[in-house]
Amino acid sequence: MRTSRRPGASVCGLDAAMDVIGGKWKSSILWALNEHACRFGELRRLLPGVTEKVLASHLREMEADGIVHREVYDEVPPRVEYSLTPLGVALNEALAPLGVWGREHLLGGRDDHHSTTGDRG
Amino acid sequence: MRTSRRPGASVCGLDAAMDVIGGKWKSSILWALNEHACRFGELRRLLPGVTEKVLASHLREMEADGIVHREVYDEVPPRVEYSLTPLGVALNEALAPLGVWGREHLLGGRDDHHSTTGDRG
DNA sequence: CAGTATCCCACTTGATACTG
DNA sequence: CAGTATCAAGTGGGATACTG
C-alpha cells in the first residue's frame, strides 16, 4: 500500500494533509476515535462495511502518520486500544470546517445522528 | 467515472465533502482557481503532471458539484474559462485550516512558495 | 480478540492519439 | 485552444480464510 507519500506531491500543506486522510475510512476512524479510545473490534462495529484488512491498513498508516496511538495490553484475551494523539486531535479540529461545509451545502443543512455528538457535521 | 456519490456513504457532512475533493488533483485545481479564473491550458500548465483527460474529468465533476463554473466564449480561437463559484470559495475557506495543519505538522512549518499567496499553507 | 495472508476486481489515473 | 477517444497500468479496497 502507501509506503511513502505520493511521489512529487506535497508541494503545499493541503496536499500533504489530503494524503494523510485520503483513505476511504480514515475520516470515519478519526471521528470514532474523537469520542473515546476504541478497540479493534469496537471500531469494526462502529464502521459497518469496513473489512479487517482495510481497517488494519488504515490504522497502521494513521499510526505511522502520528495521528493515532496504538496501546497494547499484555492480557488474555489480547487487548489493543487505539486513540488519537494530540496531532490527531488537531487534525480533527482542522477537519471541522470541512464537515460543516459539507453538511451545510451538500446535505442541505439537514441534521444527522452525528451533529449533536461533535462539531464535524 | 463517478456518476453518483459513494454508495452508502455520506452519513455525515465530512464524508460528503471528502467525496467532492477526493480526486487526486482537485485540491490543486481549487487552489489554482482561488487566485483567478483560468483557461484549460493555463490549468494544465499550473498543474504539472496532470493529463488532459484527468483534468477534464475533474473539472466536469467539480462543475457538477457546483464548486466550479465553466464559462464558454464563442470566439476563435475557442476560449473557456473556469472559475470558482461562491460554493467553491466557501469550500476553499473550509479547507484552509486543513492546509495550515498540514503545513504546520507535516511539512514542519517550513515555508513554501504558496504560503504567501494564500491562506492554505 | 486482534489481527495477517491471499486473491481479485473496480476504479482512478496516466499515456497517447485524434477532433471540432 | 479545448477538449474526447482509446488503451494500459497502478492502487485501493473488498471477500475470504487462516493464525498468535
mmCIF file of C-alpha atoms (C1' of nucleotides) in Angstrom:
data_model
loop_
_atom_site.group_PDB
_atom_site.id
_atom_site.type_symbol
_atom_site.label_atom_id
_atom_site.label_comp_id
_atom_site.label_asym_id
_atom_site.label_seq_id
_atom_site.Cartn_x
_atom_site.Cartn_y
_atom_site.Cartn_z
ATOM 1 C CA MET A 1 0.000 0.000 0.000
ATOM 2 C CA ARG A 2 1.170 3.510 0.614
ATOM 3 C CA THR A 3 4.683 3.099 1.899
ATOM 4 C CA SER A 4 5.689 6.626 1.115
ATOM 5 C CA ARG A 5 3.981 9.813 0.166
ATOM 6 C CA ARG A 6 2.770 10.425 -3.311
ATOM 7 C CA PRO A 7 5.853 10.902 -5.439
ATOM 8 C CA GLY A 8 6.378 14.525 -6.248
ATOM 9 C CA ALA A 9 3.400 15.674 -4.284
ATOM 10 C CA SER A 10 3.089 17.658 -1.102
ATOM 11 C CA VAL A 11 4.083 20.954 -2.586
ATOM 12 C CA CYS A 12 1.737 22.527 -0.082
ATOM 13 C CA GLY A 13 0.339 21.564 3.277
ATOM 14 C CA LEU A 14 -3.065 20.775 1.877
ATOM 15 C CA ASP A 15 -1.739 18.085 -0.407
ATOM 16 C CA ALA A 16 0.112 16.522 2.489
ATOM 17 C CA ALA A 17 -2.991 16.623 4.657
ATOM 18 C CA MET A 18 -5.128 15.132 1.912
ATOM 19 C CA ASP A 19 -2.684 12.282 1.677
ATOM 20 C CA VAL A 20 -2.993 11.574 5.389
ATOM 21 C CA ILE A 21 -6.785 11.461 5.378
ATOM 22 C CA GLY A 22 -7.085 10.085 1.852
ATOM 23 C CA GLY A 23 -8.123 6.599 2.876
ATOM 24 C CA LYS A 24 -11.758 5.757 2.364
ATOM 25 C CA TRP A 25 -12.496 5.203 6.051
ATOM 26 C CA LYS A 26 -9.928 7.424 7.709
ATOM 27 C CA SER A 27 -12.187 10.328 8.414
ATOM 28 C CA SER A 28 -14.693 7.941 9.959
ATOM 29 C CA ILE A 29 -11.992 6.388 12.107
ATOM 30 C CA LEU A 30 -10.943 9.842 13.165
ATOM 31 C CA TRP A 31 -14.492 10.686 14.111
ATOM 32 C CA ALA A 32 -14.932 7.462 16.048
ATOM 33 C CA LEU A 33 -11.714 7.884 17.988
ATOM 34 C CA ASN A 34 -12.508 11.508 18.666
ATOM 35 C CA GLU A 35 -15.097 10.449 21.205
ATOM 36 C CA HIS A 36 -13.094 7.831 23.045
ATOM 37 C CA ALA A 37 -10.368 5.240 22.603
ATOM 38 C CA CYS A 38 -11.567 2.156 20.784
ATOM 39 C CA ARG A 39 -10.532 -1.451 20.468
ATOM 40 C CA PHE A 40 -10.153 -3.049 17.062
ATOM 41 C CA GLY A 41 -13.430 -4.916 17.208
ATOM 42 C CA GLU A 42 -15.193 -1.874 18.507
ATOM 43 C CA LEU A 43 -14.051 0.157 15.518
ATOM 44 C CA ARG A 44 -15.185 -2.604 13.228
ATOM 45 C CA ARG A 45 -18.619 -2.435 14.758
ATOM 46 C CA LEU A 46 -18.717 1.348 14.602
ATOM 47 C CA LEU A 47 -17.807 1.334 10.919
ATOM 48 C CA PRO A 48 -20.187 -1.060 9.213
ATOM 49 C CA GLY A 49 -18.781 -2.116 5.885
ATOM 50 C CA VAL A 50 -15.089 -1.837 6.568
ATOM 51 C CA THR A 51 -13.101 -5.053 6.354
ATOM 52 C CA GLU A 52 -10.444 -6.158 8.822
ATOM 53 C CA LYS A 53 -7.736 -5.773 6.233
ATOM 54 C CA VAL A 54 -8.641 -2.231 5.318
ATOM 55 C CA LEU A 55 -9.220 -1.219 8.914
ATOM 56 C CA ALA A 56 -5.845 -2.614 9.930
ATOM 57 C CA SER A 57 -4.128 -0.949 6.978
ATOM 58 C CA HIS A 58 -5.677 2.406 7.728
ATOM 59 C CA LEU A 59 -4.832 2.179 11.400
ATOM 60 C CA ARG A 60 -1.227 1.311 10.644
ATOM 61 C CA GLU A 61 -0.941 4.216 8.241
ATOM 62 C CA MET A 62 -2.539 6.604 10.682
ATOM 63 C CA GLU A 63 -0.205 5.373 13.372
ATOM 64 C CA ALA A 64 2.756 5.927 11.058
ATOM 65 C CA ASP A 65 1.431 9.405 10.352
ATOM 66 C CA GLY A 66 1.410 10.108 14.059
ATOM 67 C CA ILE A 67 -2.297 10.828 14.370
ATOM 68 C CA VAL A 68 -3.275 7.563 16.069
ATOM 69 C CA HIS A 69 -1.747 5.893 19.099
ATOM 70 C CA ARG A 70 -1.772 2.113 19.487
ATOM 71 C CA GLU A 71 -1.668 0.806 23.031
ATOM 72 C CA VAL A 72 -1.148 -2.926 23.505
ATOM 73 C CA TYR A 73 -2.139 -4.566 26.777
ATOM 74 C CA ASP A 74 -0.480 -7.876 27.551
ATOM 75 C CA GLU A 75 -3.578 -9.638 28.697
ATOM 76 C CA VAL A 76 -5.563 -12.663 27.801
ATOM 77 C CA PRO A 77 -7.603 -12.285 25.773
ATOM 78 C CA PRO A 78 -5.400 -9.820 23.918
ATOM 79 C CA ARG A 79 -6.460 -6.199 24.053
ATOM 80 C CA VAL A 80 -5.359 -3.278 21.890
ATOM 81 C CA GLU A 81 -6.698 0.224 22.163
ATOM 82 C CA TYR A 82 -6.500 2.942 19.570
ATOM 83 C CA SER A 83 -6.698 6.582 20.455
ATOM 84 C CA LEU A 84 -5.974 9.957 18.913
ATOM 85 C CA THR A 85 -2.644 11.616 19.514
ATOM 86 C CA PRO A 86 -2.610 15.386 20.093
ATOM 87 C CA LEU A 87 -1.759 15.636 16.409
ATOM 88 C CA GLY A 88 -4.834 13.598 15.590
ATOM 89 C CA VAL A 89 -6.973 15.818 17.762
ATOM 90 C CA ALA A 90 -5.613 18.864 15.968
ATOM 91 C CA LEU A 91 -6.349 17.236 12.629
ATOM 92 C CA ASN A 92 -9.882 16.543 13.698
ATOM 93 C CA GLU A 93 -10.323 20.166 14.619
ATOM 94 C CA ALA A 94 -8.857 21.280 11.321
ATOM 95 C CA LEU A 95 -11.359 18.996 9.629
ATOM 96 C CA ALA A 96 -14.329 20.512 11.426
ATOM 97 C CA PRO A 97 -14.962 23.409 8.988
ATOM 98 C CA LEU A 98 -14.938 20.960 6.112
ATOM 99 C CA GLY A 99 -17.550 18.851 7.828
ATOM 100 C CA VAL A 100 -19.655 21.919 8.429
ATOM 101 C CA TRP A 101 -19.309 22.942 4.796
ATOM 102 C CA GLY A 102 -20.395 19.504 3.641
ATOM 103 C CA ARG A 103 -23.369 19.421 5.910
ATOM 104 C CA GLU A 104 -24.486 22.932 5.056
ATOM 105 C CA HIS A 105 -24.019 22.789 1.309
ATOM 106 C CA LEU A 106 -24.085 19.129 0.351
ATOM 107 C CA LEU A 107 -26.609 17.660 2.750
ATOM 108 C CA GLY A 108 -28.818 20.711 2.619
ATOM 109 C CA GLY A 109 -28.062 21.588 6.207
ATOM 110 C CA ARG A 110 -30.264 18.817 7.475
ATOM 111 C CA ASP A 111 -29.495 17.196 10.778
ATOM 112 C CA ASP A 112 -27.969 13.772 11.192
ATOM 113 C CA HIS A 113 -27.022 11.484 14.013
ATOM 114 C CA HIS A 114 -23.543 12.912 14.299
ATOM 115 C CA SER A 115 -24.263 16.577 14.514
ATOM 116 C CA THR A 116 -25.032 16.581 18.196
ATOM 117 C CA THR A 117 -22.120 14.432 19.257
ATOM 118 C CA GLY A 118 -19.399 16.512 17.708
ATOM 119 C CA ASP A 119 -18.614 19.594 15.724
ATOM 120 C CA ARG A 120 -17.826 17.960 12.441
ATOM 121 C CA GLY A 121 -21.283 17.934 10.910
ATOM 122 C CA MET B 1 -16.420 7.996 -13.786
ATOM 123 C CA ARG B 2 -18.099 8.995 -10.587
ATOM 124 C CA THR B 3 -21.680 9.437 -11.658
ATOM 125 C CA SER B 4 -23.080 9.338 -8.157
ATOM 126 C CA ARG B 5 -21.809 9.582 -4.641
ATOM 127 C CA ARG B 6 -20.174 6.653 -2.935
ATOM 128 C CA PRO B 7 -22.946 4.140 -2.320
ATOM 129 C CA GLY B 8 -23.994 4.112 1.279
ATOM 130 C CA ALA B 9 -21.658 6.880 2.254
ATOM 131 C CA SER B 10 -22.270 10.469 3.228
ATOM 132 C CA VAL B 11 -23.697 9.737 6.637
ATOM 133 C CA CYS B 12 -22.091 12.970 7.727
ATOM 134 C CA GLY B 13 -21.040 16.167 6.035
ATOM 135 C CA LEU B 14 -17.379 15.304 6.198
ATOM 136 C CA ASP B 15 -17.796 12.175 4.121
ATOM 137 C CA ALA B 16 -19.715 14.146 1.542
ATOM 138 C CA ALA B 17 -17.042 16.818 1.452
ATOM 139 C CA MET B 18 -14.288 14.248 1.149
ATOM 140 C CA ASP B 19 -16.070 12.815 -1.830
ATOM 141 C CA VAL B 20 -16.160 16.195 -3.537
ATOM 142 C CA ILE B 21 -12.448 16.857 -3.083
ATOM 143 C CA GLY B 22 -11.403 13.216 -3.350
ATOM 144 C CA GLY B 23 -9.864 13.497 -6.783
ATOM 145 C CA LYS B 24 -6.103 13.475 -6.875
ATOM 146 C CA TRP B 25 -5.782 16.961 -8.348
ATOM 147 C CA LYS B 26 -8.943 18.621 -7.112
ATOM 148 C CA SER B 27 -7.422 20.449 -4.203
ATOM 149 C CA SER B 28 -4.732 21.773 -6.511
ATOM 150 C CA ILE B 29 -7.330 22.907 -9.015
ATOM 151 C CA LEU B 30 -9.183 24.610 -6.211
ATOM 152 C CA TRP B 31 -6.039 26.380 -5.135
ATOM 153 C CA ALA B 32 -5.241 27.479 -8.679
ATOM 154 C CA LEU B 33 -8.721 28.841 -9.320
ATOM 155 C CA ASN B 34 -8.762 30.567 -5.967
ATOM 156 C CA GLU B 35 -6.394 33.181 -7.285
ATOM 157 C CA HIS B 36 -8.083 33.896 -10.593
ATOM 158 C CA ALA B 37 -10.137 32.316 -13.335
ATOM 159 C CA CYS B 38 -8.115 30.023 -15.549
ATOM 160 C CA ARG B 39 -8.341 28.639 -19.036
ATOM 161 C CA PHE B 40 -7.927 24.935 -19.646
ATOM 162 C CA GLY B 41 -4.405 25.196 -20.950
ATOM 163 C CA GLU B 42 -3.474 27.538 -18.157
ATOM 164 C CA LEU B 43 -4.578 24.990 -15.563
ATOM 165 C CA ARG B 44 -2.617 22.333 -17.347
ATOM 166 C CA ARG B 45 0.480 24.481 -17.092
ATOM 167 C CA LEU B 46 -0.158 25.309 -13.456
ATOM 168 C CA LEU B 47 -0.516 21.633 -12.576
ATOM 169 C CA PRO B 48 2.497 19.854 -13.998
ATOM 170 C CA GLY B 49 1.800 16.166 -14.222
ATOM 171 C CA VAL B 50 -1.922 16.183 -14.762
ATOM 172 C CA THR B 51 -3.152 14.851 -18.073
ATOM 173 C CA GLU B 52 -5.859 16.427 -20.213
ATOM 174 C CA LYS B 53 -8.190 13.547 -19.588
ATOM 175 C CA VAL B 54 -7.908 13.700 -15.822
ATOM 176 C CA LEU B 55 -8.059 17.476 -15.749
ATOM 177 C CA ALA B 56 -11.191 17.451 -17.888
ATOM 178 C CA SER B 57 -12.785 14.748 -15.744
ATOM 179 C CA HIS B 58 -12.067 16.586 -12.531
ATOM 180 C CA LEU B 59 -13.354 19.850 -13.915
ATOM 181 C CA ARG B 60 -16.573 18.232 -15.070
ATOM 182 C CA GLU B 61 -17.090 16.634 -11.671
ATOM 183 C CA MET B 62 -16.344 19.842 -9.859
ATOM 184 C CA GLU B 63 -18.743 21.650 -12.156
ATOM 185 C CA ALA B 64 -21.401 19.041 -11.419
ATOM 186 C CA ASP B 65 -20.716 19.500 -7.727
ATOM 187 C CA GLY B 66 -21.355 23.192 -8.113
ATOM 188 C CA ILE B 67 -17.958 24.383 -6.968
ATOM 189 C CA VAL B 68 -16.587 25.348 -10.379
ATOM 190 C CA HIS B 69 -18.161 27.499 -13.055
ATOM 191 C CA ARG B 70 -17.442 26.948 -16.736
ATOM 192 C CA GLU B 71 -17.764 29.943 -18.990
ATOM 193 C CA VAL B 72 -17.580 29.387 -22.739
ATOM 194 C CA TYR B 73 -16.740 32.282 -25.045
ATOM 195 C CA ASP B 74 -17.784 31.849 -28.648
ATOM 196 C CA GLU B 75 -14.605 33.137 -30.152
ATOM 197 C CA VAL B 76 -11.944 31.956 -32.441
ATOM 198 C CA PRO B 77 -9.737 30.518 -31.209
ATOM 199 C CA PRO B 78 -12.100 28.906 -28.704
ATOM 200 C CA ARG B 79 -11.823 30.106 -25.138
ATOM 201 C CA VAL B 80 -13.178 28.548 -21.962
ATOM 202 C CA GLU B 81 -12.634 29.946 -18.514
ATOM 203 C CA TYR B 82 -13.020 28.104 -15.256
ATOM 204 C CA SER B 83 -13.680 29.914 -12.017
ATOM 205 C CA LEU B 84 -14.842 29.168 -8.516
ATOM 206 C CA THR B 85 -18.495 29.530 -7.629
ATOM 207 C CA PRO B 86 -19.365 31.039 -4.229
ATOM 208 C CA LEU B 87 -19.719 27.453 -3.076
ATOM 209 C CA GLY B 88 -16.227 26.726 -4.284
ATOM 210 C CA VAL B 89 -14.896 29.780 -2.491
ATOM 211 C CA ALA B 90 -16.576 28.610 0.699
ATOM 212 C CA LEU B 91 -15.060 25.162 0.236
ATOM 213 C CA ASN B 92 -11.659 26.684 -0.196
ATOM 214 C CA GLU B 93 -12.088 28.599 3.019
ATOM 215 C CA ALA B 94 -13.248 25.467 4.810
ATOM 216 C CA LEU B 95 -10.119 23.765 3.514
ATOM 217 C CA ALA B 96 -7.811 26.447 4.854
ATOM 218 C CA PRO B 97 -7.408 25.028 8.397
ATOM 219 C CA LEU B 98 -6.516 21.665 6.926
ATOM 220 C CA GLY B 99 -3.840 23.246 4.797
ATOM 221 C CA VAL B 100 -2.482 25.043 7.829
ATOM 222 C CA TRP B 101 -2.478 21.802 9.800
ATOM 223 C CA GLY B 102 -0.589 20.021 7.055
ATOM 224 C CA ARG B 103 1.981 22.754 6.734
ATOM 225 C CA GLU B 104 2.484 23.078 10.465
ATOM 226 C CA HIS B 105 2.638 19.410 11.366
ATOM 227 C CA LEU B 106 3.564 17.576 8.189
ATOM 228 C CA LEU B 107 5.946 19.949 6.477
ATOM 229 C CA GLY B 108 7.489 21.045 9.745
ATOM 230 C CA GLY B 109 6.058 24.522 9.434
ATOM 231 C CA ARG B 110 8.582 25.423 6.784
ATOM 232 C CA ASP B 111 7.731 27.986 4.194
ATOM 233 C CA ASP B 112 6.884 27.175 0.615
ATOM 234 C CA HIS B 113 6.056 29.060 -2.499
ATOM 235 C CA HIS B 114 2.359 29.031 -1.773
ATOM 236 C CA SER B 115 2.271 30.337 1.723
ATOM 237 C CA THR B 116 2.426 33.969 0.795
ATOM 238 C CA THR B 117 -0.143 33.828 -1.959
ATOM 239 C CA GLY B 118 -2.965 32.407 0.099
ATOM 240 C CA ASP B 119 -4.004 31.111 3.457
ATOM 241 C CA ARG B 120 -3.969 27.448 2.688
ATOM 242 C CA GLY B 121 -0.404 26.625 3.530
ATOM 243 C "C1'" DC C 1 -9.649 -10.852 20.308
ATOM 244 C "C1'" DA C 2 -6.793 -8.877 17.001
ATOM 245 C "C1'" DG C 3 -5.091 -9.208 13.531
ATOM 246 C "C1'" DT C 4 -2.347 -11.489 8.723
ATOM 247 C "C1'" DA C 5 -2.338 -13.732 4.206
ATOM 248 C "C1'" DT C 6 -4.077 -14.239 -0.419
ATOM 249 C "C1'" DC C 7 -6.552 -13.416 -4.236
ATOM 250 C "C1'" DC C 8 -9.196 -10.409 -7.058
ATOM 251 C "C1'" DC C 9 -11.597 -6.656 -9.052
ATOM 252 C "C1'" DA C 10 -13.207 -1.961 -9.868
ATOM 253 C "C1'" DC C 11 -11.910 2.430 -10.184
ATOM 254 C "C1'" DT C 12 -8.813 6.098 -10.717
ATOM 255 C "C1'" DT C 13 -5.192 7.763 -13.093
ATOM 256 C "C1'" DG C 14 -1.944 8.007 -16.899
ATOM 257 C "C1'" DA C 15 -0.111 7.924 -21.942
ATOM 258 C "C1'" DT C 16 -1.045 8.742 -26.444
ATOM 259 C "C1'" DA C 17 -3.576 9.989 -30.426
ATOM 260 C "C1'" DC C 18 -7.133 12.292 -32.552
ATOM 261 C "C1'" DT C 19 -11.037 16.019 -33.361
ATOM 262 C "C1'" DG C 20 -14.210 20.417 -33.524
ATOM 263 C "C1'" DC D 1 -7.335 26.011 -27.964
ATOM 264 C "C1'" DA D 2 -10.067 22.800 -25.699
ATOM 265 C "C1'" DG D 3 -11.115 19.058 -25.325
ATOM 266 C "C1'" DT D 4 -12.603 13.474 -26.476
ATOM 267 C "C1'" DA D 5 -11.351 8.536 -27.526
ATOM 268 C "C1'" DT D 6 -8.761 4.539 -26.552
ATOM 269 C "C1'" DC D 7 -5.814 1.742 -24.347
ATOM 270 C "C1'" DA D 8 -2.904 0.489 -20.425
ATOM 271 C "C1'" DA D 9 -1.478 0.430 -15.741
ATOM 272 C "C1'" DG D 10 -1.314 1.020 -10.729
ATOM 273 C "C1'" DT D 11 -3.635 1.093 -6.483
ATOM 274 C "C1'" DG D 12 -7.072 0.995 -3.109
ATOM 275 C "C1'" DG D 13 -10.438 -1.581 -1.470
ATOM 276 C "C1'" DG D 14 -13.209 -5.950 -0.726
ATOM 277 C "C1'" DA D 15 -14.001 -11.247 0.224
ATOM 278 C "C1'" DT D 16 -12.471 -14.995 2.441
ATOM 279 C "C1'" DA D 17 -9.650 -17.929 5.125
ATOM 280 C "C1'" DC D 18 -6.247 -18.547 8.473
ATOM 281 C "C1'" DT D 19 -3.101 -17.517 12.845
ATOM 282 C "C1'" DG D 20 -0.987 -15.964 17.602
#
